[in-house]
mmCIF file of C-alpha atoms and ligand atoms in Angstrom:
data_model
loop_
_atom_site.group_PDB
_atom_site.id
_atom_site.type_symbol
_atom_site.label_atom_id
_atom_site.label_comp_id
_atom_site.label_asym_id
_atom_site.label_seq_id
_atom_site.Cartn_x
_atom_site.Cartn_y
_atom_site.Cartn_z
ATOM 1 C CA MET A 1018 0.000 0.000 0.000
ATOM 2 C CA ARG A 1019 1.589 3.319 -1.074
ATOM 3 C CA SER A 1020 1.539 6.095 1.452
ATOM 4 C CA ALA A 1021 -0.600 9.019 0.361
ATOM 5 C CA PRO A 1022 0.909 12.346 -0.714
ATOM 6 C CA GLN A 1023 0.026 15.436 1.337
ATOM 7 C CA LYS A 1024 -3.510 16.738 1.081
ATOM 8 C CA LEU A 1025 -4.905 13.832 -0.822
ATOM 9 C CA VAL A 1026 -8.692 13.985 -1.011
ATOM 10 C CA ILE A 1027 -10.632 10.802 -1.700
ATOM 11 C CA ALA A 1028 -14.262 11.586 -2.594
ATOM 12 C CA ILE A 1029 -16.806 8.820 -2.107
ATOM 13 C CA ASP A 1030 -20.430 9.202 -3.136
ATOM 14 C CA GLY A 1031 -23.400 6.908 -3.501
ATOM 15 C CA PRO A 1032 -26.928 6.184 -2.303
ATOM 16 C CA ALA A 1033 -27.887 5.258 1.263
ATOM 17 C CA ALA A 1034 -26.602 1.901 2.561
ATOM 18 C CA SER A 1035 -24.404 1.322 -0.489
ATOM 19 C CA GLY A 1036 -21.474 0.460 1.781
ATOM 20 C CA LYS A 1037 -19.697 3.754 1.208
ATOM 21 C CA GLY A 1038 -19.300 4.608 4.900
ATOM 22 C CA THR A 1039 -17.604 1.339 5.823
ATOM 23 C CA LEU A 1040 -15.440 1.629 2.754
ATOM 24 C CA ALA A 1041 -14.509 5.254 3.412
ATOM 25 C CA ARG A 1042 -13.516 4.495 7.013
ATOM 26 C CA ARG A 1043 -11.282 1.632 5.921
ATOM 27 C CA LEU A 1044 -9.654 3.645 3.148
ATOM 28 C CA ALA A 1045 -8.964 6.456 5.604
ATOM 29 C CA GLY A 1046 -7.199 3.995 7.904
ATOM 30 C CA ALA A 1047 -5.214 2.401 5.091
ATOM 31 C CA PHE A 1048 -4.094 5.684 3.544
ATOM 32 C CA ASN A 1049 -3.645 7.439 6.870
ATOM 33 C CA LEU A 1050 -6.159 10.211 6.215
ATOM 34 C CA PRO A 1051 -8.817 11.820 8.427
ATOM 35 C CA TYR A 1052 -12.355 10.656 7.679
ATOM 36 C CA LEU A 1053 -15.541 12.717 7.507
ATOM 37 C CA ASP A 1054 -18.967 11.139 7.118
ATOM 38 C CA THR A 1055 -20.688 14.190 5.622
ATOM 39 C CA GLY A 1056 -24.139 12.621 6.044
ATOM 40 C CA LEU A 1057 -23.622 13.198 9.770
ATOM 41 C CA LEU A 1058 -23.642 16.957 9.174
ATOM 42 C CA TYR A 1059 -27.125 16.767 7.647
ATOM 43 C CA ARG A 1060 -28.189 14.321 10.340
ATOM 44 C CA ALA A 1061 -26.967 16.606 13.132
ATOM 45 C CA VAL A 1062 -28.903 19.534 11.667
ATOM 46 C CA ALA A 1063 -31.975 17.294 11.308
ATOM 47 C CA ARG A 1064 -31.672 16.126 14.926
ATOM 48 C CA ARG A 1065 -31.593 19.711 16.133
ATOM 49 C CA VAL A 1066 -34.625 20.623 14.034
ATOM 50 C CA LEU A 1067 -36.521 17.656 15.488
ATOM 51 C CA ASP A 1068 -35.399 18.425 19.050
ATOM 52 C CA ALA A 1069 -36.587 22.011 18.642
ATOM 53 C CA GLY A 1070 -39.976 20.711 17.501
ATOM 54 C CA GLY A 1071 -39.473 22.260 14.089
ATOM 55 C CA THR A 1072 -40.426 21.015 10.676
ATOM 56 C CA ALA A 1073 -39.562 23.809 8.320
ATOM 57 C CA ALA A 1074 -36.724 25.096 6.217
ATOM 58 C CA GLN A 1075 -36.071 28.210 8.262
ATOM 59 C CA ASP A 1076 -35.339 26.128 11.372
ATOM 60 C CA ALA A 1077 -32.813 24.064 9.453
ATOM 61 C CA ILE A 1078 -30.871 27.087 8.262
ATOM 62 C CA ALA A 1079 -30.582 28.476 11.804
ATOM 63 C CA GLN A 1080 -29.544 25.073 13.144
ATOM 64 C CA ALA A 1081 -26.912 24.634 10.427
ATOM 65 C CA GLN A 1082 -25.421 28.038 11.259
ATOM 66 C CA SER A 1083 -24.741 27.038 14.849
ATOM 67 C CA LEU A 1084 -23.638 23.458 14.226
ATOM 68 C CA ASN A 1085 -20.425 22.377 15.908
ATOM 69 C CA ARG A 1086 -18.270 19.281 16.007
ATOM 70 C CA VAL A 1087 -19.821 18.000 19.229
ATOM 71 C CA ASP A 1088 -23.145 17.541 17.437
ATOM 72 C CA LEU A 1089 -21.554 14.970 15.159
ATOM 73 C CA THR A 1090 -20.746 12.644 18.050
ATOM 74 C CA ARG A 1091 -24.367 12.343 19.207
ATOM 75 C CA THR A 1092 -25.548 8.765 19.343
ATOM 76 C CA ASP A 1093 -29.095 9.488 18.170
ATOM 77 C CA LEU A 1094 -28.354 10.474 14.580
ATOM 78 C CA ARG A 1095 -29.323 7.225 12.845
ATOM 79 C CA THR A 1096 -32.965 6.840 13.754
ATOM 80 C CA PRO A 1097 -35.700 6.648 11.076
ATOM 81 C CA ASP A 1098 -37.070 10.107 11.944
ATOM 82 C CA VAL A 1099 -33.586 11.584 11.484
ATOM 83 C CA ASP A 1100 -33.217 9.704 8.157
ATOM 84 C CA ARG A 1101 -36.287 11.454 6.830
ATOM 85 C CA MET A 1102 -35.565 14.906 8.257
ATOM 86 C CA ALA A 1103 -31.928 14.748 7.049
ATOM 87 C CA SER A 1104 -33.098 14.118 3.509
ATOM 88 C CA ALA A 1105 -35.459 17.100 3.816
ATOM 89 C CA VAL A 1106 -32.851 19.508 5.225
ATOM 90 C CA ALA A 1107 -30.338 18.312 2.614
ATOM 91 C CA SER A 1108 -32.604 19.664 -0.118
ATOM 92 C CA ILE A 1109 -32.293 23.233 1.210
ATOM 93 C CA ALA A 1110 -29.649 25.146 -0.756
ATOM 94 C CA GLU A 1111 -28.835 27.525 2.139
ATOM 95 C CA VAL A 1112 -28.165 24.619 4.481
ATOM 96 C CA ARG A 1113 -25.868 23.017 1.915
ATOM 97 C CA ALA A 1114 -23.957 26.271 1.450
ATOM 98 C CA ILE A 1115 -23.298 26.522 5.193
ATOM 99 C CA LEU A 1116 -22.113 22.909 5.420
ATOM 100 C CA LEU A 1117 -19.878 23.291 2.363
ATOM 101 C CA ASP A 1118 -17.333 25.391 4.278
ATOM 102 C CA PHE A 1119 -17.231 22.867 7.111
ATOM 103 C CA GLN A 1120 -16.457 20.058 4.664
ATOM 104 C CA ARG A 1121 -13.760 21.957 2.770
ATOM 105 C CA ASP A 1122 -12.103 23.158 5.978
ATOM 106 C CA PHE A 1123 -11.994 19.591 7.265
ATOM 107 C CA ALA A 1124 -9.690 18.485 4.436
ATOM 108 C CA THR A 1125 -7.507 21.599 4.277
ATOM 109 C CA ALA A 1126 -4.788 20.645 6.740
ATOM 110 C CA SER A 1127 -3.969 17.084 5.799
ATOM 111 C CA GLY A 1128 -6.363 15.874 3.129
ATOM 112 C CA ALA A 1129 -9.221 13.512 3.930
ATOM 113 C CA VAL A 1130 -11.580 10.795 2.866
ATOM 114 C CA LEU A 1131 -15.122 12.191 2.701
ATOM 115 C CA ASP A 1132 -18.268 10.287 1.890
ATOM 116 C CA GLY A 1133 -21.644 11.715 0.930
ATOM 117 C CA ARG A 1134 -23.734 12.509 -2.126
ATOM 118 C CA ASP A 1135 -21.995 15.486 -3.741
ATOM 119 C CA ILE A 1136 -18.361 15.179 -2.674
ATOM 120 C CA GLY A 1137 -16.998 14.456 -6.162
ATOM 121 C CA THR A 1138 -19.370 16.842 -7.932
ATOM 122 C CA ILE A 1139 -19.591 19.902 -5.643
ATOM 123 C CA VAL A 1140 -17.489 19.744 -2.478
ATOM 124 C CA PHE A 1141 -14.221 18.556 -4.055
ATOM 125 C CA PRO A 1142 -14.706 18.455 -7.834
ATOM 126 C CA GLY A 1143 -10.907 18.476 -8.196
ATOM 127 C CA ALA A 1144 -10.339 15.439 -5.939
ATOM 128 C CA PRO A 1145 -7.808 13.127 -7.591
ATOM 129 C CA VAL A 1146 -9.668 9.996 -6.499
ATOM 130 C CA LYS A 1147 -13.452 9.701 -6.793
ATOM 131 C CA LEU A 1148 -15.510 6.619 -6.167
ATOM 132 C CA TYR A 1149 -19.216 6.198 -6.836
ATOM 133 C CA VAL A 1150 -20.419 3.287 -4.740
ATOM 134 C CA THR A 1151 -23.701 1.570 -5.553
ATOM 135 C CA ALA A 1152 -25.610 -1.610 -4.733
ATOM 136 C CA SER A 1153 -29.063 -2.832 -5.702
ATOM 137 C CA LEU A 1154 -32.020 -1.561 -3.672
ATOM 138 C CA ASP A 1155 -32.702 -5.071 -2.326
ATOM 139 C CA VAL A 1156 -29.120 -5.513 -1.127
ATOM 140 C CA ARG A 1157 -29.040 -2.066 0.461
ATOM 141 C CA ALA A 1158 -32.378 -2.629 2.184
ATOM 142 C CA ALA A 1159 -31.178 -5.939 3.612
ATOM 143 C CA ARG A 1160 -28.003 -4.294 4.946
ATOM 144 C CA ARG A 1161 -29.834 -1.380 6.505
ATOM 145 C CA HIS A 1162 -32.473 -3.665 8.003
ATOM 146 C CA ALA A 1163 -29.748 -5.799 9.625
ATOM 147 C CA GLU A 1164 -28.088 -2.656 11.063
ATOM 148 C CA ARG A 1165 -31.402 -1.460 12.443
ATOM 149 C CA ALA A 1166 -32.126 -4.849 14.001
ATOM 150 C CA ALA A 1167 -28.635 -4.933 15.560
ATOM 151 C CA SER A 1168 -29.217 -1.565 17.189
ATOM 152 C CA GLY A 1169 -32.583 -2.697 18.562
ATOM 153 C CA ILE A 1170 -34.820 -0.723 16.203
ATOM 154 C CA ASP A 1171 -37.894 -2.791 15.385
ATOM 155 C CA THR A 1172 -38.813 -2.412 11.714
ATOM 156 C CA THR A 1173 -39.635 -4.550 8.691
ATOM 157 C CA LEU A 1174 -37.538 -5.132 5.597
ATOM 158 C CA ALA A 1175 -40.353 -3.735 3.444
ATOM 159 C CA ALA A 1176 -40.506 -0.519 5.491
ATOM 160 C CA VAL A 1177 -36.714 -0.063 5.271
ATOM 161 C CA ARG A 1178 -36.821 -0.704 1.527
ATOM 162 C CA ASP A 1179 -39.622 1.835 0.961
ATOM 163 C CA ASP A 1180 -37.786 4.426 3.068
ATOM 164 C CA LEU A 1181 -34.532 3.943 1.162
ATOM 165 C CA ALA A 1182 -36.283 4.167 -2.192
ATOM 166 C CA ALA A 1183 -38.025 7.391 -1.158
ATOM 167 C CA ARG A 1184 -34.826 8.985 0.153
ATOM 168 C CA ASP A 1185 -32.841 7.977 -2.941
ATOM 169 C CA GLU A 1186 -35.490 9.487 -5.163
ATOM 170 C CA ALA A 1187 -35.443 12.717 -3.130
ATOM 171 C CA ASP A 1188 -31.619 12.859 -3.112
ATOM 172 C CA ARG A 1189 -31.398 12.206 -6.864
ATOM 173 C CA THR A 1190 -34.088 14.605 -8.009
ATOM 174 C CA ARG A 1191 -33.558 17.638 -5.754
ATOM 175 C CA ALA A 1192 -32.390 20.834 -7.432
ATOM 176 C CA ALA A 1193 -29.533 21.515 -4.973
ATOM 177 C CA ALA A 1194 -26.523 19.216 -5.463
ATOM 178 C CA PRO A 1195 -28.430 16.074 -6.457
ATOM 179 C CA LEU A 1196 -26.876 12.649 -5.996
ATOM 180 C CA LYS A 1197 -25.117 11.689 -9.214
ATOM 181 C CA PRO A 1198 -21.722 10.320 -10.181
ATOM 182 C CA ALA A 1199 -19.024 12.823 -11.158
ATOM 183 C CA PRO A 1200 -18.014 12.243 -14.782
ATOM 184 C CA ASP A 1201 -14.565 11.087 -13.659
ATOM 185 C CA ALA A 1202 -15.742 8.867 -10.764
ATOM 186 C CA HIS A 1203 -14.796 5.180 -10.657
ATOM 187 C CA ARG A 1204 -17.976 3.166 -10.177
ATOM 188 C CA LEU A 1205 -18.025 0.339 -7.711
ATOM 189 C CA ASP A 1206 -21.100 -1.901 -7.458
ATOM 190 C CA THR A 1207 -20.899 -3.691 -4.107
ATOM 191 C CA SER A 1208 -24.109 -5.760 -4.546
ATOM 192 C CA ALA A 1209 -22.157 -9.017 -4.678
ATOM 193 C CA MET A 1210 -19.237 -7.930 -2.466
ATOM 194 C CA ASP A 1211 -18.633 -8.212 1.235
ATOM 195 C CA ALA A 1212 -16.851 -5.364 3.045
ATOM 196 C CA ASP A 1213 -13.376 -6.896 2.567
ATOM 197 C CA HIS A 1214 -13.887 -7.396 -1.139
ATOM 198 C CA ALA A 1215 -15.217 -3.851 -1.585
ATOM 199 C CA PHE A 1216 -12.230 -2.467 0.299
ATOM 200 C CA GLU A 1217 -9.731 -4.415 -1.813
ATOM 201 C CA ALA A 1218 -11.376 -3.257 -5.037
ATOM 202 C CA ALA A 1219 -11.436 0.363 -3.857
ATOM 203 C CA ALA A 1220 -7.856 0.316 -2.542
ATOM 204 C CA ALA A 1221 -6.703 -1.031 -5.920
ATOM 205 C CA ILE A 1222 -8.434 1.893 -7.644
ATOM 206 C CA VAL A 1223 -6.828 4.392 -5.234
ATOM 207 C CA ASN A 1224 -3.369 2.864 -5.677
ATOM 208 C CA ARG A 1225 -3.703 2.866 -9.462
ATOM 209 C CA THR A 1226 -4.788 6.497 -9.432
ATOM 210 C CA LEU A 1227 -1.971 7.554 -7.087
ATOM 211 C CA ALA A 1228 0.562 5.808 -9.319
ATOM 212 C CA HIS A 1229 -0.514 8.043 -12.187
ATOM 213 C CA LEU A 1230 -0.559 11.337 -10.297
HETATM 214 O O1 LIG B 453 -25.360 9.204 4.062
HETATM 215 P P1 LIG B 453 -26.512 9.469 5.043
HETATM 216 O O2 LIG B 453 -27.675 8.521 4.873
HETATM 217 O O3 LIG B 453 -26.041 9.543 6.460
HETATM 218 O O4 LIG B 453 -27.045 10.933 4.665
HETATM 219 C C1 LIG B 453 -28.131 11.525 5.322
HETATM 220 C C2 LIG B 453 -28.877 12.451 4.351
HETATM 221 O O5 LIG B 453 -28.051 13.570 4.024
HETATM 222 C C3 LIG B 453 -29.273 11.797 3.036
HETATM 223 O O6 LIG B 453 -30.652 11.976 2.782
HETATM 224 C C4 LIG B 453 -28.502 12.515 1.983
HETATM 225 C C5 LIG B 453 -27.975 13.753 2.631
HETATM 226 N N1 LIG B 453 -26.593 14.033 2.255
HETATM 227 C C6 LIG B 453 -26.382 14.944 1.255
HETATM 228 O O7 LIG B 453 -27.336 15.454 0.670
HETATM 229 N N2 LIG B 453 -25.103 15.280 0.897
HETATM 230 C C7 LIG B 453 -24.068 14.704 1.502
HETATM 231 N N3 LIG B 453 -22.816 15.055 1.127
HETATM 232 C C8 LIG B 453 -24.269 13.732 2.519
HETATM 233 C C9 LIG B 453 -25.562 13.415 2.862
#
């Protein structure tokens, strides 16, 4: 494994439960880079909106303006109500603009691996390594359902599948920074891969790209 040059940014995008978070964390460890799960930023804003009893766009903008790093360590950011509110706040252009600075600042000092929906297209369009991670809806629903069950959340596979499909549709069709692959992203379909296999495939792509920098 080659060591990464200074300020390397690895941009990882893809739909919910595609395996991009696990992959991003492992790549960050292997290439000795800080890791930012950018979905947590939207989740932390959503959590604050819910806690404040709010539902509307204006609440989300105010909450995004006062977000700090401590919010990202909350343990209640992966509940179904946060899933839905995060997708809603992520469609608000003003919220995205506020979170953009946070994401760019994060990678300034020493580079980073970031995963999200618009990292390769908007946040770091110049990133030398971009991955677009996908998996079929059925595979993603099964993964998310297993995670939910493991954390004690009682839900059905059908409900998880419907939720994922609705969020994907919202993330793909919104006007502000919709989910889509950057033209120069390497696509990785993890439907038939376990986490080790996905990591090996992704690390090979990163190493190949670094060799040509
Ligand atoms: O990856 P996730 O499920 O934790 O993301 C939560 C929500 O935030 C999801 O609906 C998409 C949105 N999001 C986004 O719009 N842009 C990002 N860079 C990361 C997440």
